[in-house]
Amino acid sequence: MKQSYYKKGKYCIFTYGCQMNEHDSEEIAWMLENIGYEHTDNIEDSNLIIYNTCLIRENAELKVYGKLGELKKLKRKRPDIILCLCGCMMQREEIRNIILKKYKQVDIIFGVNNIQKLPQLIDTHLQTGKTIVDIEEESRQIEESIDAKRKYSYKAFINIMYGCNNFCTYCVVPYTRGREKSREPEDIICEAEKLSKEGCKEITLLGQNVNSYGKTLNRDYNFSMLLRNLNNIDGIERIRFMTSHPKDLSDDLILTMAQCDKVCEHLHLPVQSGSNKILKAMNRNYTKEKYLSLVSKIKERIPNIALTTDIIVGFPGETEEDFEETIDLAKKCKYDSAFTFIYSVREGTKAAEMKNQVPDEIKHKRFQTLLDELYPIFNENNLKYNNKTVEVLVEEISKNNPKMLTGRTRTNKLVHFKGNKDLIGKLINVKIDTTKTFTMEGHILDNSIAGGDIFE
Ligand code: SAH
Ligand code: SF4
Ligand code: F3S
């Protein structure tokens, strides 16, 4: 049996996947520090190693198997290390079975719906020395007593709902995260107020489809109402959210975004494809025409808005003509940025059963064509920022250039500029000097005080 010295051990945590997983890791870190663990980035130095996994595409899954292989050696050298796996991959029984059979160095497996049990699972493992597997299929019990060890003090994620009911035919999320469940608005508002008292300036509301927020509450309350309530909190200067499903984006939400001064001029509106045939096969419940009309409505109401999206190429049955429709839509929407994906077959989803899978070679070719079309559009959007003054929330020292700081505009553009690191966490005005496809560079204005939008 292992000694019970875990109260002074060190932990490290590796996170794959989306912001939801990132935030789960922040909650896990908070719980571990509550029971006496200390954080380290050095895996060799750890007593507890956690991999928070993602299942969205095959390569996310393969990365974890690769890491587990590498860890065999470390575990042989230091068998006292506790190795835990959690996250979306662990919700699949077949995957758990593979891990239990092939990667015997794993000590604890838990899922996305019971992360609050981790301290208890560690205890049980330490007492019995056994491999523990604890998975909850039902979507997460809303646990209000857990806090999070947030990476930044000035910006924070807030979960507003868990799970997803949409069953897009390519996607594993409804199978890993369970059915949609909204948190009570009072709890969300209370969390935002607490964050604001601690100096947080920017909140990002998380949900797989924030536009359907409130549907599982026992009263008449929706996402727009939540935004309006959060907009009243002193100290919170910026409100972001992800993700919006186009099928549920209401006129009321567009109006709310336009009227709430703290709601940033950025909308992430995943389109996935521009072909009506493919959108239908994906079970997305909107057409290209409906999407385009939404986009023009939004741009009309909020002229400076930055629009970003997710696009999948090579969904089963996608022909050259279908792909052309996607390119055509992307050109019409003039996206500011996009996450682009090659369709990845996910076991258990409807699309995995479809017979007309697109050959890899064609998928890769279309992917490259899509990037070649998108990058000049991103670039052109950024050019408009030249010589303009933007409000930037200073985030950190640039990873590539220690002499520069980076921050984001309200439209979520990444800006580099020279400045003192004391500015981190502050809102300042930066004048843009040069722009590129993904970033821009500028200088701080001497009389910098936070402003609002781009000054024309
Ligand atoms: N709930 C969010 C997205 C969650 S997943 C939404 O509906 O917008 C993030 C993105 O991953 C999706 O928007 C989609 O573009 C991509 N994705 C999901 N499953 C995929 C798959 N099987 N292959 C390729 N990309 C996928
Ligand atoms: Fe997946 Fe669709 Fe749900 Fe997004 S809305 S998580 S793409 S099923
Ligand atoms: Fe991945 Fe799960 Fe998020 S599958 S993208 S970590 S919801």
mmCIF file of N, CA and C and ligand atoms in Angstrom, residues 18 56-57 164 166 168 170-173 207-209 243-246 268-270 272 284 310-312 339 341-346 349, ligand 1:
data_model
loop_
_atom_site.group_PDB
_atom_site.id
_atom_site.type_symbol
_atom_site.label_atom_id
_atom_site.label_comp_id
_atom_site.label_asym_id
_atom_site.label_seq_id
_atom_site.Cartn_x
_atom_site.Cartn_y
_atom_site.Cartn_z
ATOM 1 N N CYS A 18 -11.523 21.502 -25.364
ATOM 2 C CA CYS A 18 -12.120 22.841 -25.416
ATOM 3 C C CYS A 18 -12.021 23.596 -24.088
ATOM 4 N N ILE A 56 -12.896 14.703 -29.313
ATOM 5 C CA ILE A 56 -13.627 15.338 -30.415
ATOM 6 C C ILE A 56 -13.149 14.862 -31.795
ATOM 7 N N ARG A 57 -11.826 14.704 -31.959
ATOM 8 C CA ARG A 57 -11.299 14.179 -33.217
ATOM 9 C C ARG A 57 -10.256 13.110 -32.895
ATOM 10 N N CYS A 164 -25.173 18.651 -23.968
ATOM 11 C CA CYS A 164 -25.674 19.124 -25.264
ATOM 12 C C CYS A 164 -26.791 18.195 -25.732
ATOM 13 N N ASN A 166 -28.045 18.493 -28.985
ATOM 14 C CA ASN A 166 -28.235 18.724 -30.417
ATOM 15 C C ASN A 166 -27.926 17.543 -31.330
ATOM 16 N N CYS A 168 -25.507 16.724 -33.378
ATOM 17 C CA CYS A 168 -24.975 16.901 -34.724
ATOM 18 C C CYS A 168 -24.353 15.537 -35.062
ATOM 19 N N TYR A 170 -21.928 14.270 -36.537
ATOM 20 C CA TYR A 170 -20.483 13.978 -36.520
ATOM 21 C C TYR A 170 -19.910 14.003 -35.099
ATOM 22 N N CYS A 171 -20.693 14.449 -34.125
ATOM 23 C CA CYS A 171 -20.109 14.928 -32.860
ATOM 24 C C CYS A 171 -20.309 13.983 -31.672
ATOM 25 N N VAL A 172 -19.260 13.812 -30.885
ATOM 26 C CA VAL A 172 -19.331 12.920 -29.713
ATOM 27 C C VAL A 172 -19.821 13.621 -28.442
ATOM 28 N N VAL A 173 -19.860 14.948 -28.462
ATOM 29 C CA VAL A 173 -20.111 15.665 -27.204
ATOM 30 C C VAL A 173 -21.409 15.232 -26.484
ATOM 31 N N GLY A 207 -20.825 27.186 -22.684
ATOM 32 C CA GLY A 207 -21.877 26.187 -22.872
ATOM 33 C C GLY A 207 -21.746 25.670 -24.288
ATOM 34 N N GLN A 208 -22.190 24.451 -24.563
ATOM 35 C CA GLN A 208 -22.085 23.933 -25.942
ATOM 36 C C GLN A 208 -23.037 24.683 -26.865
ATOM 37 N N ASN A 209 -24.116 25.208 -26.313
ATOM 38 C CA ASN A 209 -25.040 26.008 -27.106
ATOM 39 C C ASN A 209 -25.701 27.014 -26.174
ATOM 40 N N THR A 243 -20.538 28.462 -26.964
ATOM 41 C CA THR A 243 -20.702 28.720 -28.372
ATOM 42 C C THR A 243 -22.167 28.963 -28.684
ATOM 43 N N SER A 244 -22.406 29.733 -29.734
ATOM 44 C CA SER A 244 -23.752 30.020 -30.197
ATOM 45 C C SER A 244 -24.107 29.086 -31.331
ATOM 46 N N HIS A 245 -25.227 28.403 -31.222
ATOM 47 C CA HIS A 245 -25.680 27.580 -32.349
ATOM 48 C C HIS A 245 -26.577 28.445 -33.237
ATOM 49 N N PRO A 246 -26.294 28.504 -34.542
ATOM 50 C CA PRO A 246 -27.094 29.383 -35.409
ATOM 51 C C PRO A 246 -28.594 29.096 -35.359
ATOM 52 N N HIS A 268 -18.903 34.085 -32.091
ATOM 53 C CA HIS A 268 -18.414 32.833 -32.671
ATOM 54 C C HIS A 268 -19.653 32.033 -33.065
ATOM 55 N N LEU A 269 -19.832 31.892 -34.368
ATOM 56 C CA LEU A 269 -21.057 31.274 -34.876
ATOM 57 C C LEU A 269 -20.693 30.125 -35.834
ATOM 58 N N PRO A 270 -20.464 28.936 -35.270
ATOM 59 C CA PRO A 270 -20.001 27.825 -36.108
ATOM 60 C C PRO A 270 -20.994 27.486 -37.221
ATOM 61 N N GLN A 272 -20.052 25.133 -39.915
ATOM 62 C CA GLN A 272 -19.686 23.747 -40.263
ATOM 63 C C GLN A 272 -19.630 23.493 -41.760
ATOM 64 N N ARG A 284 -27.920 19.976 -38.541
ATOM 65 C CA ARG A 284 -27.655 21.285 -37.955
ATOM 66 C C ARG A 284 -28.904 22.164 -37.852
ATOM 67 N N ASP A 310 -16.583 27.804 -37.031
ATOM 68 C CA ASP A 310 -15.944 26.485 -37.161
ATOM 69 C C ASP A 310 -16.405 25.901 -38.495
ATOM 70 N N ILE A 311 -15.480 25.301 -39.230
ATOM 71 C CA ILE A 311 -15.826 24.675 -40.519
ATOM 72 C C ILE A 311 -15.236 23.263 -40.567
ATOM 73 N N ILE A 312 -16.043 22.321 -41.011
ATOM 74 C CA ILE A 312 -15.550 20.946 -41.199
ATOM 75 C C ILE A 312 -15.501 20.665 -42.700
ATOM 76 N N PHE A 339 -11.914 28.267 -36.973
ATOM 77 C CA PHE A 339 -11.294 26.985 -36.647
ATOM 78 C C PHE A 339 -11.724 26.032 -37.751
ATOM 79 N N PHE A 341 -11.500 22.222 -39.584
ATOM 80 C CA PHE A 341 -11.252 20.833 -39.219
ATOM 81 C C PHE A 341 -11.472 19.903 -40.398
ATOM 82 N N ILE A 342 -10.643 18.860 -40.428
ATOM 83 C CA ILE A 342 -10.884 17.769 -41.374
ATOM 84 C C ILE A 342 -11.818 16.809 -40.665
ATOM 85 N N TYR A 343 -12.886 16.415 -41.315
ATOM 86 C CA TYR A 343 -13.851 15.519 -40.669
ATOM 87 C C TYR A 343 -13.140 14.267 -40.150
ATOM 88 N N SER A 344 -13.453 13.923 -38.915
ATOM 89 C CA SER A 344 -12.831 12.772 -38.269
ATOM 90 C C SER A 344 -13.945 11.806 -37.835
ATOM 91 N N VAL A 345 -13.817 10.560 -38.259
ATOM 92 C CA VAL A 345 -14.857 9.569 -37.942
ATOM 93 C C VAL A 345 -14.861 9.297 -36.441
ATOM 94 N N ARG A 346 -15.986 9.461 -35.787
ATOM 95 C CA ARG A 346 -16.084 9.212 -34.342
ATOM 96 C C ARG A 346 -17.041 8.063 -34.089
ATOM 97 N N THR A 349 -21.188 7.759 -33.449
ATOM 98 C CA THR A 349 -21.998 8.851 -34.008
ATOM 99 C C THR A 349 -22.672 8.355 -35.290
HETATM 100 N N1 SAH B 1 -20.779 23.056 -29.268
HETATM 101 C C1 SAH B 1 -19.987 23.725 -30.183
HETATM 102 C C2 SAH B 1 -18.770 23.004 -30.695
HETATM 103 C C3 SAH B 1 -18.131 21.945 -29.932
HETATM 104 S S1 SAH B 1 -16.951 20.996 -30.781
HETATM 105 C C4 SAH B 1 -20.837 24.053 -31.387
HETATM 106 O O1 SAH B 1 -21.797 23.395 -31.698
HETATM 107 O O2 SAH B 1 -20.467 24.960 -32.062
HETATM 108 C C5 SAH B 1 -15.958 22.190 -31.635
HETATM 109 C C6 SAH B 1 -15.897 21.988 -33.100
HETATM 110 O O3 SAH B 1 -15.246 20.774 -33.408
HETATM 111 C C7 SAH B 1 -17.240 21.868 -33.819
HETATM 112 O O4 SAH B 1 -17.834 23.093 -34.035
HETATM 113 C C8 SAH B 1 -16.845 21.190 -35.107
HETATM 114 O O5 SAH B 1 -16.481 22.118 -36.088
HETATM 115 C C9 SAH B 1 -15.614 20.374 -34.716
HETATM 116 N N2 SAH B 1 -15.905 18.942 -34.709
HETATM 117 C C10 SAH B 1 -16.740 18.277 -33.898
HETATM 118 N N3 SAH B 1 -16.753 16.959 -34.206
HETATM 119 C C11 SAH B 1 -15.935 16.801 -35.264
HETATM 120 C C12 SAH B 1 -15.540 15.685 -36.051
HETATM 121 N N4 SAH B 1 -16.018 14.476 -35.833
HETATM 122 N N5 SAH B 1 -14.636 15.880 -37.041
HETATM 123 C C13 SAH B 1 -14.146 17.122 -37.282
HETATM 124 N N6 SAH B 1 -14.476 18.208 -36.580
HETATM 125 C C14 SAH B 1 -15.366 18.061 -35.577
#
